Structure formats: C-alpha cells, structure tokens
Amino acid sequence: MSQPSVTVFERYATDYDAWYESPIGRGAYRSEVRALAPLLAECPRPWLEIGVGSGRFAQALAVEFGVDPAPTPLRMAAGRGVHTVQAVGERLPFRDRSFGGVLLVATLCFVEDPLAVLREAYRILRPEGGLVLGEIPAKSPWGAEYQEKGRQGDPFFSMARFYDRQELEALLRKAGFEIVAYRSTLFQPPDAPAIEEEEPRPGFHPEAGFVGLLARPAASESRS
C-alpha cells in the first residue's frame, strides 16, 4: 500500500469502519461475505488476509491472521480476534508456503505494486492452497460510481485504481495463478438509499458491483 493510502486509512479509520454499519454498507458487506465464504472454504488452513484493515472480513470469515501497514485499523482487527502483523503486502514477513489460504478484499486497488503483492501471496501459499480476491470491477456500475467519487476528491477513492476482468486475470497469470471460480454480487444500484443483502450468483457477471474469485498456483509453475 502506498504511503498516502496508509495515511488516509490511518486518519479515517473510525469513519471507514463505521461505513459497514450504514444503510448501504451493511447490506453490501453481508453480500460480499456471502460471495467470499464458499471460495475461502475451498482453501486449507491457516488463512491470512492481506490488507486486513479493521478486521471486518477476517472476523466474519474466521480468518486467523491479518497484515496491514496502518496501525489504527490493525488495533481494531486485533480487537476482533485477528492475529495481526504490521506489514505491507509487497513484503510479507512469512516463510514460503506458510498458509493454505490468502484473502484480499478491495486491497489491490490501493496497493502500490499489485503484481508484487500477488507474487508474495503466491510465495507464502502452499501448492494446494488458494488465493481469494474480492474486487470491485472497474467497468461495473459500482466501479464507475467509485471512480467518479475519486475524481470529485473522495479521500479513499481518489487513490484507488480499479481493474477490469482482463487486467485482473492478466495480473494473476503473471503472478503464477490460474482462476478456479468466480462469484458475483451487488446487482443493486450503488446510488440506492439502502442495500439489501443479496444471494451471490456463480460466475462473473459484468453488471455486478463486487466479484469474488478463487485462484490456485498454476500447475505448470515451478515451486522449487
């Protein structure tokens, strides 16, 4: 994560965490958890979340470990029962093949070097492990909404770089992964006054505001 991003997440940690209890945030968050849970369940333990933030997703998905560069969100995550380490995703303080599952939720859009983060995830994963990503597709209605907020000076989204499906899949291939499954949710418009919890749909749907995917180390990749 870039230093400006760390500073913003540190400064607005309480506001960011409170969004998950808002009329929009509550339903969106619960829908996203439902999209991610079956994908993460395909991974052997232990699990690590990169960019754990305040620990909302780690707590809901029973992820044991989390890393983040911002100390205030990390304290929130620790308060939610997550074993936390202050670190950036580009340089993880873990041995090779330490984890069976690695989770990133809306994290790649804020990191300085997404390919380096994915390669670190590959390094610490066991050969039978899995990487679970939760992303806001750039070309979705939610991606368009957030990008417009960024242009208008939103402190979070002005720093975000969202990816479309082709860009994300290219990054994963370069990092040594192959995609196994997609799950899509948030088919409600982002400007609705409130978001209702949704049942996710299998596969990638371009109109969905949030997509979860499971990727595994490619069989053709050498893991010497």
Short mmCIF file of N, CA and C in Angstrom, two decimals, residues 33-45 47 60-63 100-103 128-132 183 213-214 216:
data_model
loop_
_atom_site.label_atom_id
_atom_site.label_comp_id
_atom_site.label_asym_id
_atom_site.label_seq_id
_atom_site.Cartn_x
_atom_site.Cartn_y
_atom_site.Cartn_z
N VAL A 33 -19.52 -10.87 1.96
CA VAL A 33 -19.11 -12.01 2.79
C VAL A 33 -19.71 -13.30 2.25
N ARG A 34 -20.96 -13.25 1.84
CA ARG A 34 -21.62 -14.44 1.30
C ARG A 34 -20.99 -14.88 -0.02
N ALA A 35 -20.47 -13.93 -0.78
CA ALA A 35 -19.81 -14.28 -2.03
C ALA A 35 -18.45 -14.94 -1.78
N LEU A 36 -17.75 -14.47 -0.75
CA LEU A 36 -16.40 -14.94 -0.49
C LEU A 36 -16.33 -16.24 0.30
N ALA A 37 -17.27 -16.44 1.21
CA ALA A 37 -17.18 -17.56 2.15
C ALA A 37 -17.02 -18.92 1.48
N PRO A 38 -17.83 -19.28 0.46
CA PRO A 38 -17.65 -20.61 -0.15
C PRO A 38 -16.32 -20.76 -0.87
N LEU A 39 -15.77 -19.66 -1.38
CA LEU A 39 -14.48 -19.72 -2.07
C LEU A 39 -13.36 -19.97 -1.07
N LEU A 40 -13.40 -19.26 0.04
CA LEU A 40 -12.37 -19.43 1.05
C LEU A 40 -12.45 -20.80 1.70
N ALA A 41 -13.65 -21.34 1.79
CA ALA A 41 -13.84 -22.67 2.38
C ALA A 41 -13.15 -23.77 1.57
N GLU A 42 -12.79 -23.47 0.32
CA GLU A 42 -12.08 -24.44 -0.52
C GLU A 42 -10.58 -24.47 -0.22
N CYS A 43 -10.12 -23.60 0.68
CA CYS A 43 -8.69 -23.49 0.98
C CYS A 43 -8.39 -24.13 2.33
N PRO A 44 -7.28 -24.87 2.43
CA PRO A 44 -6.89 -25.42 3.73
C PRO A 44 -6.38 -24.31 4.64
N ARG A 45 -6.52 -24.52 5.93
CA ARG A 45 -5.99 -23.55 6.90
C ARG A 45 -4.50 -23.79 7.13
N TRP A 47 -5.30 -19.37 7.38
CA TRP A 47 -5.63 -18.32 6.43
C TRP A 47 -5.03 -16.99 6.86
N ALA A 60 -15.64 -12.04 10.12
CA ALA A 60 -16.82 -12.71 9.57
C ALA A 60 -16.48 -14.04 8.90
N LEU A 61 -15.28 -14.12 8.32
CA LEU A 61 -14.87 -15.31 7.59
C LEU A 61 -13.95 -16.22 8.38
N ALA A 62 -13.72 -15.89 9.65
CA ALA A 62 -12.89 -16.69 10.55
C ALA A 62 -11.46 -16.84 10.02
N VAL A 63 -10.91 -15.75 9.50
CA VAL A 63 -9.51 -15.73 9.07
C VAL A 63 -8.64 -15.47 10.29
N GLY A 100 -2.47 -21.84 3.84
CA GLY A 100 -3.31 -22.58 2.91
C GLY A 100 -4.27 -21.68 2.16
N GLY A 101 -4.57 -20.52 2.73
CA GLY A 101 -5.48 -19.58 2.08
C GLY A 101 -5.03 -18.16 2.31
N VAL A 102 -5.10 -17.34 1.26
CA VAL A 102 -4.79 -15.92 1.35
C VAL A 102 -5.97 -15.14 0.81
N LEU A 103 -6.40 -14.14 1.56
CA LEU A 103 -7.57 -13.33 1.22
C LEU A 103 -7.16 -11.88 1.01
N GLU A 128 -1.17 -26.62 -2.60
CA GLU A 128 -2.60 -26.98 -2.66
C GLU A 128 -3.49 -25.85 -2.16
N GLY A 129 -2.89 -24.69 -1.85
CA GLY A 129 -3.64 -23.58 -1.29
C GLY A 129 -4.39 -22.77 -2.32
N GLY A 130 -5.05 -21.72 -1.84
CA GLY A 130 -5.84 -20.89 -2.74
C GLY A 130 -5.79 -19.42 -2.35
N LEU A 131 -5.88 -18.59 -3.37
CA LEU A 131 -5.96 -17.14 -3.21
C LEU A 131 -7.39 -16.72 -3.48
N VAL A 132 -8.00 -15.97 -2.56
CA VAL A 132 -9.36 -15.47 -2.73
C VAL A 132 -9.31 -13.95 -2.80
N ARG A 183 -17.61 -15.69 -8.16
CA ARG A 183 -18.94 -15.48 -7.59
C ARG A 183 -19.21 -13.97 -7.59
N LEU A 213 -13.29 -14.19 -6.39
CA LEU A 213 -12.70 -15.24 -7.22
C LEU A 213 -11.74 -16.08 -6.39
N LEU A 214 -11.64 -17.33 -6.77
CA LEU A 214 -10.68 -18.27 -6.19
C LEU A 214 -9.66 -18.61 -7.25
N ARG A 216 -5.69 -20.59 -7.83
CA ARG A 216 -4.71 -21.51 -7.25
C ARG A 216 -3.39 -21.39 -8.00
#
